[in-house]
């Protein structure tokens, strides 16, 4: 068995979280005054709504109650999803951030803000926003060149209608109802 409490908790809880169709992203045990708080962060490719969070929270609580993983003292279990400005540390994080603006610190020391367009096993295809009226540029970034990456919050992102395509490759931004048009 693992040597730290967080590692033991991960071994205990990860299979249960996975069985709920979620990924266990983070476990932290914090002491707040005399209380202990177990924070569990979960996510999935499709996100985790409140019902899924509640289901996994009940399952984790039951599992923890039947073991001594948290010891004899009282604790509070908090289950949630990663924050808006989450760090990207795993391949799946980059995949989930496709289409999002990300701030990168590169291993060479440079910083870059770019939108992730595509992710493969070797790296990322990015769109670097244009500055002062210039057009955006494409850039390829290998995972080995990334020191840190964090999703950026965008409050006033302009909706790029040209990027919205349905499976047939046609523009899906004008929501017309074909059945209504045929009936009229």
CSV table of C-alpha atoms in Angstrom, one decimal:
chain,number,residue,atom,x,y,z
A,1,UNK,CA,0.0,0.0,0.0
A,2,UNK,CA,1.1,3.6,-0.6
A,3,UNK,CA,3.0,5.6,2.0
A,4,UNK,CA,0.9,8.8,2.0
A,5,UNK,CA,-2.7,9.3,2.9
A,6,UNK,CA,-3.5,11.0,-0.4
A,7,UNK,CA,-2.0,8.0,-2.3
A,8,UNK,CA,-4.0,5.5,-0.2
A,9,UNK,CA,-7.1,7.5,-0.8
A,10,UNK,CA,-6.5,7.7,-4.5
A,11,UNK,CA,-6.1,3.9,-4.7
A,12,UNK,CA,-9.3,3.4,-2.7
A,13,UNK,CA,-11.5,6.0,-4.5
A,14,UNK,CA,-10.2,6.1,-8.1
A,15,UNK,CA,-11.9,2.8,-9.2
A,16,UNK,CA,-15.2,4.0,-7.7
A,17,UNK,CA,-14.9,7.4,-9.5
A,18,UNK,CA,-14.0,5.6,-12.8
A,19,UNK,CA,-17.1,3.3,-12.4
A,20,UNK,CA,-19.2,6.5,-12.4
A,21,UNK,CA,-17.7,7.5,-15.8
A,22,UNK,CA,-15.5,10.2,-14.3
A,23,UNK,CA,-11.8,10.8,-13.9
A,24,UNK,CA,-10.3,11.4,-10.5
A,25,UNK,CA,-8.3,14.6,-11.1
A,26,UNK,CA,-7.1,15.5,-7.6
A,27,UNK,CA,-7.4,14.6,-3.9
A,28,UNK,CA,-6.4,16.9,-1.1
A,29,UNK,CA,-6.7,16.5,2.6
A,30,UNK,CA,-6.6,19.9,4.4
A,31,UNK,CA,-6.9,20.9,8.0
A,32,UNK,CA,-9.0,23.9,8.7
A,33,UNK,CA,-8.8,24.8,12.4
A,34,UNK,CA,-9.8,21.5,14.1
A,35,UNK,CA,-11.7,20.2,11.1
A,36,UNK,CA,-10.3,18.1,8.3
A,37,UNK,CA,-11.6,18.5,4.7
A,38,UNK,CA,-11.2,15.9,2.0
A,39,UNK,CA,-11.4,17.6,-1.4
A,40,UNK,CA,-12.0,15.4,-4.4
A,41,UNK,CA,-11.9,16.9,-7.9
A,42,UNK,CA,-13.5,14.9,-10.7
A,43,UNK,CA,-14.1,15.5,-14.4
A,44,UNK,CA,-14.9,13.8,-17.7
A,45,UNK,CA,-14.7,14.5,-21.4
A,46,UNK,CA,-18.4,15.5,-21.3
A,47,UNK,CA,-18.2,17.4,-18.1
A,48,UNK,CA,-19.8,16.6,-14.8
A,49,UNK,CA,-23.2,18.1,-14.0
A,50,UNK,CA,-24.6,18.4,-10.4
A,51,UNK,CA,-26.4,15.1,-10.6
A,52,UNK,CA,-23.2,13.2,-11.5
A,53,UNK,CA,-21.4,15.1,-8.7
A,54,UNK,CA,-24.1,14.2,-6.2
A,55,UNK,CA,-24.0,10.5,-7.3
A,56,UNK,CA,-20.3,10.2,-7.0
A,57,UNK,CA,-20.3,12.1,-3.7
A,58,UNK,CA,-22.7,9.6,-2.2
A,59,UNK,CA,-20.7,6.7,-3.5
A,60,UNK,CA,-17.4,8.1,-2.1
A,61,UNK,CA,-19.0,8.9,1.2
A,62,UNK,CA,-20.3,5.3,1.6
A,63,UNK,CA,-16.9,3.8,0.6
A,64,UNK,CA,-15.1,6.1,3.1
A,65,UNK,CA,-17.6,5.2,5.9
A,66,UNK,CA,-16.9,1.5,5.5
A,67,UNK,CA,-13.1,1.9,5.7
A,68,UNK,CA,-10.7,3.6,8.1
A,69,UNK,CA,-9.0,5.6,5.3
A,70,UNK,CA,-9.8,8.9,7.0
A,71,UNK,CA,-9.1,7.7,10.5
A,72,UNK,CA,-11.5,8.1,13.4
A,73,UNK,CA,-11.8,11.9,13.5
A,74,UNK,CA,-14.6,13.8,11.8
A,75,UNK,CA,-14.0,15.2,8.3
A,76,UNK,CA,-16.0,17.0,5.6
A,77,UNK,CA,-16.1,15.5,2.1
A,78,UNK,CA,-16.2,18.1,-0.8
A,79,UNK,CA,-16.6,16.8,-4.3
A,80,UNK,CA,-16.3,19.2,-7.3
A,81,UNK,CA,-15.0,19.8,-10.7
A,82,UNK,CA,-11.8,21.7,-11.7
A,83,UNK,CA,-12.0,25.5,-11.7
A,84,UNK,CA,-12.3,27.7,-14.8
A,85,UNK,CA,-8.5,28.4,-14.9
A,86,UNK,CA,-7.4,24.8,-14.3
A,87,UNK,CA,-3.8,23.9,-15.0
A,88,UNK,CA,-3.4,21.4,-17.9
A,89,UNK,CA,-1.2,18.5,-16.8
A,90,UNK,CA,-2.5,15.5,-18.6
A,91,UNK,CA,-3.1,14.7,-22.3
A,92,UNK,CA,-6.9,14.5,-21.6
A,93,UNK,CA,-6.8,18.0,-20.1
A,94,UNK,CA,-5.6,19.4,-23.4
A,95,UNK,CA,-8.2,17.5,-25.3
A,96,UNK,CA,-10.9,18.9,-23.1
A,97,UNK,CA,-9.5,22.4,-23.6
A,98,UNK,CA,-9.8,22.2,-27.4
A,99,UNK,CA,-11.3,25.5,-28.6
A,100,UNK,CA,-10.3,27.3,-25.4
A,101,UNK,CA,-7.7,30.0,-24.9
A,102,UNK,CA,-4.7,28.8,-23.0
A,103,UNK,CA,-1.7,30.5,-21.4
A,104,UNK,CA,1.5,28.6,-21.9
A,105,UNK,CA,4.9,29.0,-20.2
A,106,UNK,CA,7.4,27.3,-22.5
A,107,UNK,CA,10.5,25.4,-21.5
A,108,UNK,CA,12.5,28.1,-23.2
A,109,UNK,CA,11.1,30.6,-20.8
A,110,UNK,CA,8.7,32.3,-23.3
A,111,UNK,CA,5.1,32.9,-22.7
A,112,UNK,CA,2.3,32.3,-25.2
A,113,UNK,CA,-1.5,32.7,-25.3
A,114,UNK,CA,-3.2,30.7,-28.0
A,115,UNK,CA,-6.4,28.8,-28.7
A,116,UNK,CA,-6.1,25.0,-28.9
A,117,UNK,CA,-7.4,23.8,-32.3
A,118,UNK,CA,-6.3,20.1,-32.3
A,119,UNK,CA,-4.5,17.7,-29.9
A,120,UNK,CA,-2.6,14.5,-30.9
A,121,UNK,CA,0.0,12.3,-29.2
A,122,UNK,CA,2.9,14.6,-29.9
A,123,UNK,CA,1.5,18.1,-29.3
A,124,UNK,CA,-1.0,20.8,-30.2
A,125,UNK,CA,-2.1,22.8,-33.2
A,126,UNK,CA,-2.7,26.3,-32.0
A,127,UNK,CA,-4.2,29.5,-33.2
A,128,UNK,CA,-2.2,32.5,-31.9
A,129,UNK,CA,-4.5,35.6,-31.8
A,130,UNK,CA,-3.5,38.5,-34.0
A,131,UNK,CA,-2.4,41.7,-32.4
A,132,UNK,CA,-3.5,45.2,-33.4
A,133,UNK,CA,-5.7,44.2,-36.4
A,134,UNK,CA,-3.4,41.4,-37.6
A,135,UNK,CA,-4.8,38.0,-38.5
A,136,UNK,CA,-4.4,35.0,-36.2
A,137,UNK,CA,-1.5,32.7,-37.0
A,138,UNK,CA,-1.2,28.9,-36.8
A,139,UNK,CA,1.5,27.3,-34.6
A,140,UNK,CA,2.5,23.8,-33.7
A,141,UNK,CA,3.6,23.2,-30.1
A,142,UNK,CA,5.2,19.9,-28.9
A,143,UNK,CA,4.3,18.7,-25.4
A,144,UNK,CA,8.0,18.6,-24.6
A,145,UNK,CA,8.1,22.4,-25.2
A,146,UNK,CA,5.4,23.1,-22.5
A,147,UNK,CA,6.5,23.9,-19.0
A,148,UNK,CA,3.1,25.0,-17.7
A,149,UNK,CA,-0.3,25.5,-19.3
A,150,UNK,CA,-3.5,27.0,-17.9
A,151,UNK,CA,-6.9,27.7,-19.4
A,152,UNK,CA,-7.7,31.4,-19.6
A,153,UNK,CA,-11.1,32.9,-18.7
A,154,UNK,CA,-12.6,34.8,-21.6
A,155,UNK,CA,-15.3,37.3,-20.7
A,156,UNK,CA,-15.9,38.9,-24.1
A,157,UNK,CA,-15.0,36.2,-26.6
A,158,UNK,CA,-16.4,36.9,-30.0
A,159,UNK,CA,-18.4,34.0,-31.3
A,160,UNK,CA,-16.6,32.6,-34.3
A,161,UNK,CA,-19.5,31.5,-36.4
A,162,UNK,CA,-17.2,30.2,-39.2
A,163,UNK,CA,-15.9,27.5,-36.8
A,164,UNK,CA,-19.3,26.1,-36.1
A,165,UNK,CA,-19.9,23.2,-38.5
A,166,UNK,CA,-22.1,20.2,-38.3
A,167,UNK,CA,-21.1,16.7,-39.3
A,168,UNK,CA,-21.7,17.4,-43.0
A,169,UNK,CA,-19.4,20.4,-43.0
A,170,UNK,CA,-22.1,22.9,-43.6
A,171,UNK,CA,-22.5,26.0,-41.5
A,172,UNK,CA,-24.8,25.2,-38.5
A,173,UNK,CA,-25.1,28.8,-37.2
A,174,UNK,CA,-28.4,29.6,-38.8
A,175,UNK,CA,-30.7,27.4,-36.8
A,176,UNK,CA,-33.5,26.8,-39.4
A,177,UNK,CA,-36.1,24.1,-38.9
A,178,UNK,CA,-36.2,22.1,-42.2
A,179,UNK,CA,-39.5,20.4,-41.2
A,180,UNK,CA,-41.2,23.8,-40.7
A,181,UNK,CA,-40.1,25.1,-44.0
A,182,UNK,CA,-41.3,21.9,-45.8
A,183,UNK,CA,-44.7,22.2,-44.1
A,184,UNK,CA,-45.3,25.8,-45.0
